[in-house]
Amino acid sequence: MNLELQMIGTGSAFAKTYFNNNALLTDGAFTLLIDCGVTAPLALHRLGKSFDDVDAVLITHIHADHVGGLEELAFKMKFTYKRKIKLYIAETLVTALWEHSLRGGLYQEGEITCLEDLFEVCPLAPEQAYDISGHIRVELIPTRHIPGKNSYSLFINERLFYSADMVYDPGLLQQLVERRGCRMIMHDCQLEGPGEVHTTLDELMRLPEQIRSITYLMHYADNKDDFVGKTGGMAFIEQGRIYSV
Ligand SMILES: Nc1ccn([C@@H]2O[C@@H]3COP(=O)(O)O[C@H]3[C@H]2O)c(=O)n1
Ligand SMILES: [Zn+2]
Ligand SMILES: [Zn+2]
């Protein structure tokens, strides 16, 4: 069964013309929000949607463009929609998300004292596939991003690789395509400068043509249009467009 994936934002962390790189993945009956950055509430609003359209949220790593909208999501779920949705997150990130990111804004004596007061927390072990819905199955793949910081890319339904923010790892991409049946790669893409914590366009251009032909670029800067047609055949994913994956 095909899924529909819609990026509510395709921008890099500090992009101003694109929202944060967050996605809605749906099987028709169930909608998973992949990352929930600072701009997620407005990005959804611009698409005529709200957090009420979301059935579960999955977090790849703790940076504001991926978790900064969780405070609003949690408050809206608790006090407006009165629902506790599932929060899928690597087991290594559960404590850090609450203690280092959300507690300051969400804590309320006797009412909200831990992540479990807001979400049905589902800690995920890496390299193990989990059924998120009847038709969505996700495996976390640890990928390098910031030294000492855990970050996880996604392998969805044994066919789509969705990169978290990650440094170039051609061996992983090659292995997924050649040995695990990966048919589509959605990759973060830093258009200019050295890729210290991200993968650069120059690096992705070095991939074999067979891999580039199934690779789509996201998490890009405001000057993306300057690079259209100069990406070795890799297409930019468009914010708001619905893709069959
Ligand atoms: N060592 C670092 C750490 C962070 N950064 C920038 O901060 C952003 C945080 O969100 P991101 O999407 O991971 O992108 C990071 C870099 O732009 C960076 O450029 N170098
Ligand atoms: Zn990011
Ligand atoms: Zn990041």
Short mmCIF file of C-alpha atoms and ligand atoms in Angstrom, two decimals:
data_model
loop_
_atom_site.label_atom_id
_atom_site.label_comp_id
_atom_site.label_asym_id
_atom_site.label_seq_id
_atom_site.Cartn_x
_atom_site.Cartn_y
_atom_site.Cartn_z
CA MET A 1 0.00 0.00 0.00
CA ASN A 2 1.28 3.45 -0.89
CA LEU A 3 1.50 6.11 1.79
CA GLU A 4 1.16 9.86 1.31
CA LEU A 5 3.92 12.11 2.57
CA GLN A 6 3.57 15.88 2.76
CA MET A 7 6.38 18.08 4.01
CA ILE A 8 4.79 20.85 6.05
CA GLY A 9 8.19 22.50 5.79
CA THR A 10 11.36 21.83 3.82
CA GLY A 11 13.67 24.49 5.25
CA SER A 12 16.98 24.30 7.04
CA ALA A 13 17.05 25.30 10.69
CA PHE A 14 17.39 29.03 10.05
CA ALA A 15 15.53 29.30 6.73
CA LYS A 16 13.04 32.15 6.60
CA THR A 17 11.11 31.39 3.41
CA TYR A 18 10.54 27.73 4.23
CA PHE A 19 9.14 26.21 7.39
CA ASN A 20 11.10 23.70 9.48
CA ASN A 21 11.72 20.34 7.86
CA ASN A 22 8.75 18.42 9.30
CA ALA A 23 6.41 15.96 7.57
CA LEU A 24 2.96 14.44 7.67
CA LEU A 25 2.90 10.76 6.74
CA THR A 26 -0.49 9.15 6.31
CA ASP A 27 -1.92 5.77 5.34
CA GLY A 28 -5.34 7.34 4.81
CA ALA A 29 -6.67 6.45 8.24
CA PHE A 30 -3.76 7.47 10.45
CA THR A 31 -1.46 10.50 10.30
CA LEU A 32 2.02 10.62 11.79
CA LEU A 33 3.79 13.94 12.26
CA ILE A 34 7.53 13.48 11.73
CA ASP A 35 9.28 16.10 13.84
CA CYS A 36 7.55 19.14 15.24
CA GLY A 37 9.69 22.25 14.99
CA VAL A 38 9.08 25.82 16.08
CA THR A 39 7.24 26.58 12.84
CA ALA A 40 5.02 23.45 12.81
CA PRO A 41 1.86 25.12 14.19
CA LEU A 42 1.95 27.89 11.56
CA ALA A 43 3.00 25.49 8.80
CA LEU A 44 -0.02 23.28 9.53
CA HIS A 45 -2.28 26.33 9.71
CA ARG A 46 -1.10 27.46 6.26
CA LEU A 47 -2.11 24.04 4.90
CA GLY A 48 -5.56 24.36 6.47
CA LYS A 49 -4.64 21.83 9.14
CA SER A 50 -4.01 21.77 12.88
CA PHE A 51 -2.59 19.44 15.50
CA ASP A 52 -6.09 17.95 15.69
CA ASP A 53 -5.30 16.25 12.37
CA VAL A 54 -2.34 14.42 13.93
CA ASP A 55 -2.62 10.92 15.46
CA ALA A 56 0.97 10.50 16.63
CA VAL A 57 4.29 12.34 16.56
CA LEU A 58 7.78 10.97 15.97
CA ILE A 59 10.96 12.86 16.89
CA THR A 60 14.31 12.31 15.17
CA HIS A 61 16.50 14.42 17.46
CA ILE A 62 16.46 17.36 19.83
CA HIS A 63 16.95 20.60 17.91
CA ALA A 64 14.38 23.40 17.88
CA ASP A 65 13.51 22.90 14.21
CA HIS A 66 12.51 19.34 15.13
CA VAL A 67 11.03 19.67 18.65
CA GLY A 68 10.33 23.39 19.18
CA GLY A 69 6.62 23.03 18.39
CA LEU A 70 6.03 20.25 20.90
CA GLU A 71 5.07 22.62 23.71
CA GLU A 72 2.14 23.97 21.69
CA LEU A 73 1.25 20.47 20.48
CA ALA A 74 1.22 19.15 24.06
CA PHE A 75 -0.84 22.04 25.45
CA LYS A 76 -3.36 21.83 22.61
CA MET A 77 -3.73 18.07 22.98
CA LYS A 78 -4.18 18.27 26.75
CA PHE A 79 -6.42 21.30 27.15
CA THR A 80 -8.15 21.76 23.78
CA TYR A 81 -8.44 18.38 22.11
CA LYS A 82 -8.22 16.38 25.36
CA ARG A 83 -6.29 13.55 23.73
CA LYS A 84 -3.07 11.83 24.66
CA ILE A 85 -1.35 10.90 21.40
CA LYS A 86 1.60 8.56 21.03
CA LEU A 87 5.04 10.10 21.08
CA TYR A 88 7.55 7.89 19.26
CA ILE A 89 11.09 8.69 20.24
CA ALA A 90 14.38 6.85 20.65
CA GLU A 91 14.76 5.47 24.15
CA THR A 92 18.01 7.45 24.49
CA LEU A 93 16.16 10.75 23.99
CA VAL A 94 13.15 10.39 26.32
CA THR A 95 14.70 11.88 29.46
CA ALA A 96 16.59 14.55 27.57
CA LEU A 97 13.47 15.71 25.74
CA TRP A 98 11.65 16.35 29.01
CA GLU A 99 14.49 17.53 31.23
CA HIS A 100 16.44 19.57 28.70
CA SER A 101 13.76 20.83 26.36
CA LEU A 102 10.09 20.67 27.39
CA ARG A 103 9.92 20.78 31.20
CA GLY A 104 10.54 24.51 31.48
CA GLY A 105 7.46 25.44 29.50
CA LEU A 106 5.08 22.59 30.25
CA TYR A 107 5.56 21.86 33.97
CA GLN A 108 2.45 22.46 36.05
CA GLU A 109 2.32 21.36 39.70
CA GLY A 110 0.06 18.36 40.21
CA GLU A 111 -1.01 18.37 36.57
CA ILE A 112 1.98 18.09 34.25
CA THR A 113 5.07 16.70 35.91
CA CYS A 114 6.43 14.32 33.30
CA LEU A 115 6.24 13.51 29.60
CA GLU A 116 3.72 10.73 30.34
CA ASP A 117 1.21 13.34 31.62
CA LEU A 118 1.05 14.66 28.06
CA PHE A 119 1.83 11.79 25.73
CA GLU A 120 1.64 8.06 25.50
CA VAL A 121 5.40 7.75 25.34
CA CYS A 122 6.65 4.97 23.06
CA PRO A 123 10.42 4.57 23.43
CA LEU A 124 11.98 2.99 20.35
CA ALA A 125 15.11 0.87 20.21
CA PRO A 126 17.25 1.54 17.14
CA GLU A 127 17.46 -0.93 14.28
CA GLN A 128 14.14 -2.51 15.12
CA ALA A 129 10.98 -1.95 13.08
CA TYR A 130 7.79 -0.84 14.84
CA ASP A 131 4.22 -0.75 13.58
CA ILE A 132 2.99 2.83 14.02
CA SER A 133 -0.35 2.16 12.33
CA GLY A 134 -1.94 -0.58 10.27
CA HIS A 135 0.21 0.40 7.29
CA ILE A 136 3.11 2.50 8.64
CA ARG A 137 6.19 0.69 9.92
CA VAL A 138 9.27 2.63 11.06
CA GLU A 139 12.80 1.69 12.02
CA LEU A 140 15.19 4.17 13.60
CA ILE A 141 18.70 4.18 12.16
CA PRO A 142 21.28 6.01 14.29
CA THR A 143 23.05 8.55 12.08
CA ARG A 144 25.81 11.03 12.90
CA HIS A 145 24.87 14.69 13.29
CA ILE A 146 26.40 16.62 16.22
CA PRO A 147 29.20 15.07 18.28
CA GLY A 148 27.78 13.52 21.45
CA LYS A 149 24.17 14.06 20.38
CA ASN A 150 21.94 11.14 19.44
CA SER A 151 20.06 11.53 16.18
CA TYR A 152 18.04 8.99 14.21
CA SER A 153 17.08 8.71 10.57
CA LEU A 154 14.05 6.66 9.54
CA PHE A 155 13.58 3.62 7.35
CA ILE A 156 9.89 3.54 6.55
CA ASN A 157 8.07 0.43 5.33
CA GLU A 158 11.36 -1.12 4.19
CA ARG A 159 11.42 1.21 1.19
CA LEU A 160 11.82 4.89 2.12
CA PHE A 161 14.88 6.32 3.84
CA TYR A 162 14.07 9.66 5.49
CA SER A 163 17.21 11.28 6.81
CA ALA A 164 17.28 13.14 10.04
CA ASP A 165 19.91 15.84 10.07
CA MET A 166 23.03 13.84 9.32
CA VAL A 167 26.53 14.02 7.98
CA TYR A 168 27.27 12.28 4.70
CA ASP A 169 27.16 8.52 4.97
CA PRO A 170 27.31 7.02 1.47
CA GLY A 171 27.96 3.53 2.84
CA LEU A 172 24.63 3.55 4.65
CA LEU A 173 22.75 4.72 1.56
CA GLN A 174 24.44 2.11 -0.60
CA GLN A 175 23.66 -0.65 1.89
CA LEU A 176 19.99 0.38 2.15
CA VAL A 177 19.59 0.41 -1.62
CA GLU A 178 21.57 -2.71 -2.44
CA ARG A 179 20.68 -4.95 0.50
CA ARG A 180 17.45 -3.68 1.98
CA GLY A 181 15.31 -2.74 -0.98
CA CYS A 182 15.28 1.03 -0.38
CA ARG A 183 13.47 2.64 -3.31
CA MET A 184 13.41 6.32 -2.28
CA ILE A 185 15.75 8.54 -0.27
CA MET A 186 14.70 11.84 1.24
CA HIS A 187 17.88 13.56 2.38
CA ASP A 188 18.78 16.73 4.24
CA CYS A 189 20.88 18.92 1.99
CA GLN A 190 23.14 21.80 2.89
CA LEU A 191 23.54 23.77 -0.32
CA GLU A 192 26.76 25.66 0.46
CA GLY A 193 29.73 25.63 2.78
CA PRO A 194 31.38 22.74 4.58
CA GLY A 195 29.00 20.10 5.88
CA GLU A 196 30.16 19.91 9.44
CA VAL A 197 26.86 18.65 10.86
CA HIS A 198 24.83 18.15 7.68
CA THR A 199 25.27 16.49 4.30
CA THR A 200 26.20 18.92 1.54
CA LEU A 201 24.92 19.03 -2.01
CA ASP A 202 28.51 18.53 -3.22
CA GLU A 203 28.70 15.29 -1.27
CA LEU A 204 25.36 13.99 -2.52
CA MET A 205 26.46 14.77 -6.11
CA ARG A 206 29.23 12.17 -5.62
CA LEU A 207 26.70 9.36 -5.15
CA PRO A 208 26.36 6.86 -8.00
CA GLU A 209 23.72 7.83 -10.56
CA GLN A 210 21.56 4.87 -9.53
CA ILE A 211 21.27 6.30 -6.00
CA ARG A 212 20.94 9.94 -7.10
CA SER A 213 18.01 9.00 -9.30
CA ILE A 214 15.97 7.99 -6.24
CA THR A 215 17.24 10.79 -3.96
CA TYR A 216 15.13 13.84 -3.11
CA LEU A 217 16.49 16.89 -1.30
CA MET A 218 15.01 18.60 1.76
CA HIS A 219 16.10 20.70 4.78
CA TYR A 220 17.48 23.32 2.39
CA ALA A 221 18.31 27.01 2.65
CA ASP A 222 16.35 30.01 1.34
CA ASN A 223 18.42 30.23 -1.86
CA LYS A 224 17.33 26.76 -3.04
CA ASP A 225 16.04 28.15 -6.36
CA ASP A 226 19.61 29.11 -7.35
CA PHE A 227 20.44 25.38 -7.38
CA VAL A 228 17.52 24.03 -9.39
CA GLY A 229 18.95 22.08 -12.35
CA LYS A 230 22.38 21.89 -10.69
CA THR A 231 21.80 18.91 -8.42
CA GLY A 232 22.94 15.95 -10.53
CA GLY A 233 19.36 14.96 -11.25
CA MET A 234 18.23 14.96 -7.63
CA ALA A 235 14.88 16.74 -7.22
CA PHE A 236 14.08 19.18 -4.45
CA ILE A 237 11.10 18.10 -2.39
CA GLU A 238 8.48 20.83 -2.46
CA GLN A 239 6.93 22.12 0.73
CA GLY A 240 3.21 21.36 0.89
CA ARG A 241 3.14 18.97 -2.07
CA ILE A 242 1.77 15.48 -1.43
CA TYR A 243 4.03 12.63 -2.55
CA SER A 244 3.05 9.02 -2.93
CA VAL A 245 5.78 6.98 -1.20
N1 LIG B 1 28.21 22.61 15.34
C1 LIG B 1 27.10 23.19 14.85
C2 LIG B 1 25.88 23.07 15.54
C3 LIG B 1 24.76 23.67 15.00
N2 LIG B 1 24.85 24.34 13.83
C4 LIG B 1 23.66 24.98 13.24
O1 LIG B 1 22.59 24.94 14.18
C5 LIG B 1 21.50 24.25 13.59
C6 LIG B 1 20.62 23.48 14.51
O2 LIG B 1 19.62 22.82 13.72
P1 LIG B 1 20.08 21.89 12.50
O3 LIG B 1 18.97 21.77 11.57
O4 LIG B 1 20.76 20.70 13.06
O5 LIG B 1 21.18 22.75 11.77
C7 LIG B 1 22.17 23.28 12.62
C8 LIG B 1 23.20 24.18 12.01
O6 LIG B 1 22.61 25.06 11.08
C9 LIG B 1 26.04 24.42 13.18
O7 LIG B 1 26.11 25.01 12.09
N3 LIG B 1 27.16 23.84 13.70
ZN ZN B 2 17.30 20.46 11.42
ZN ZN B 3 19.69 19.03 13.89
#
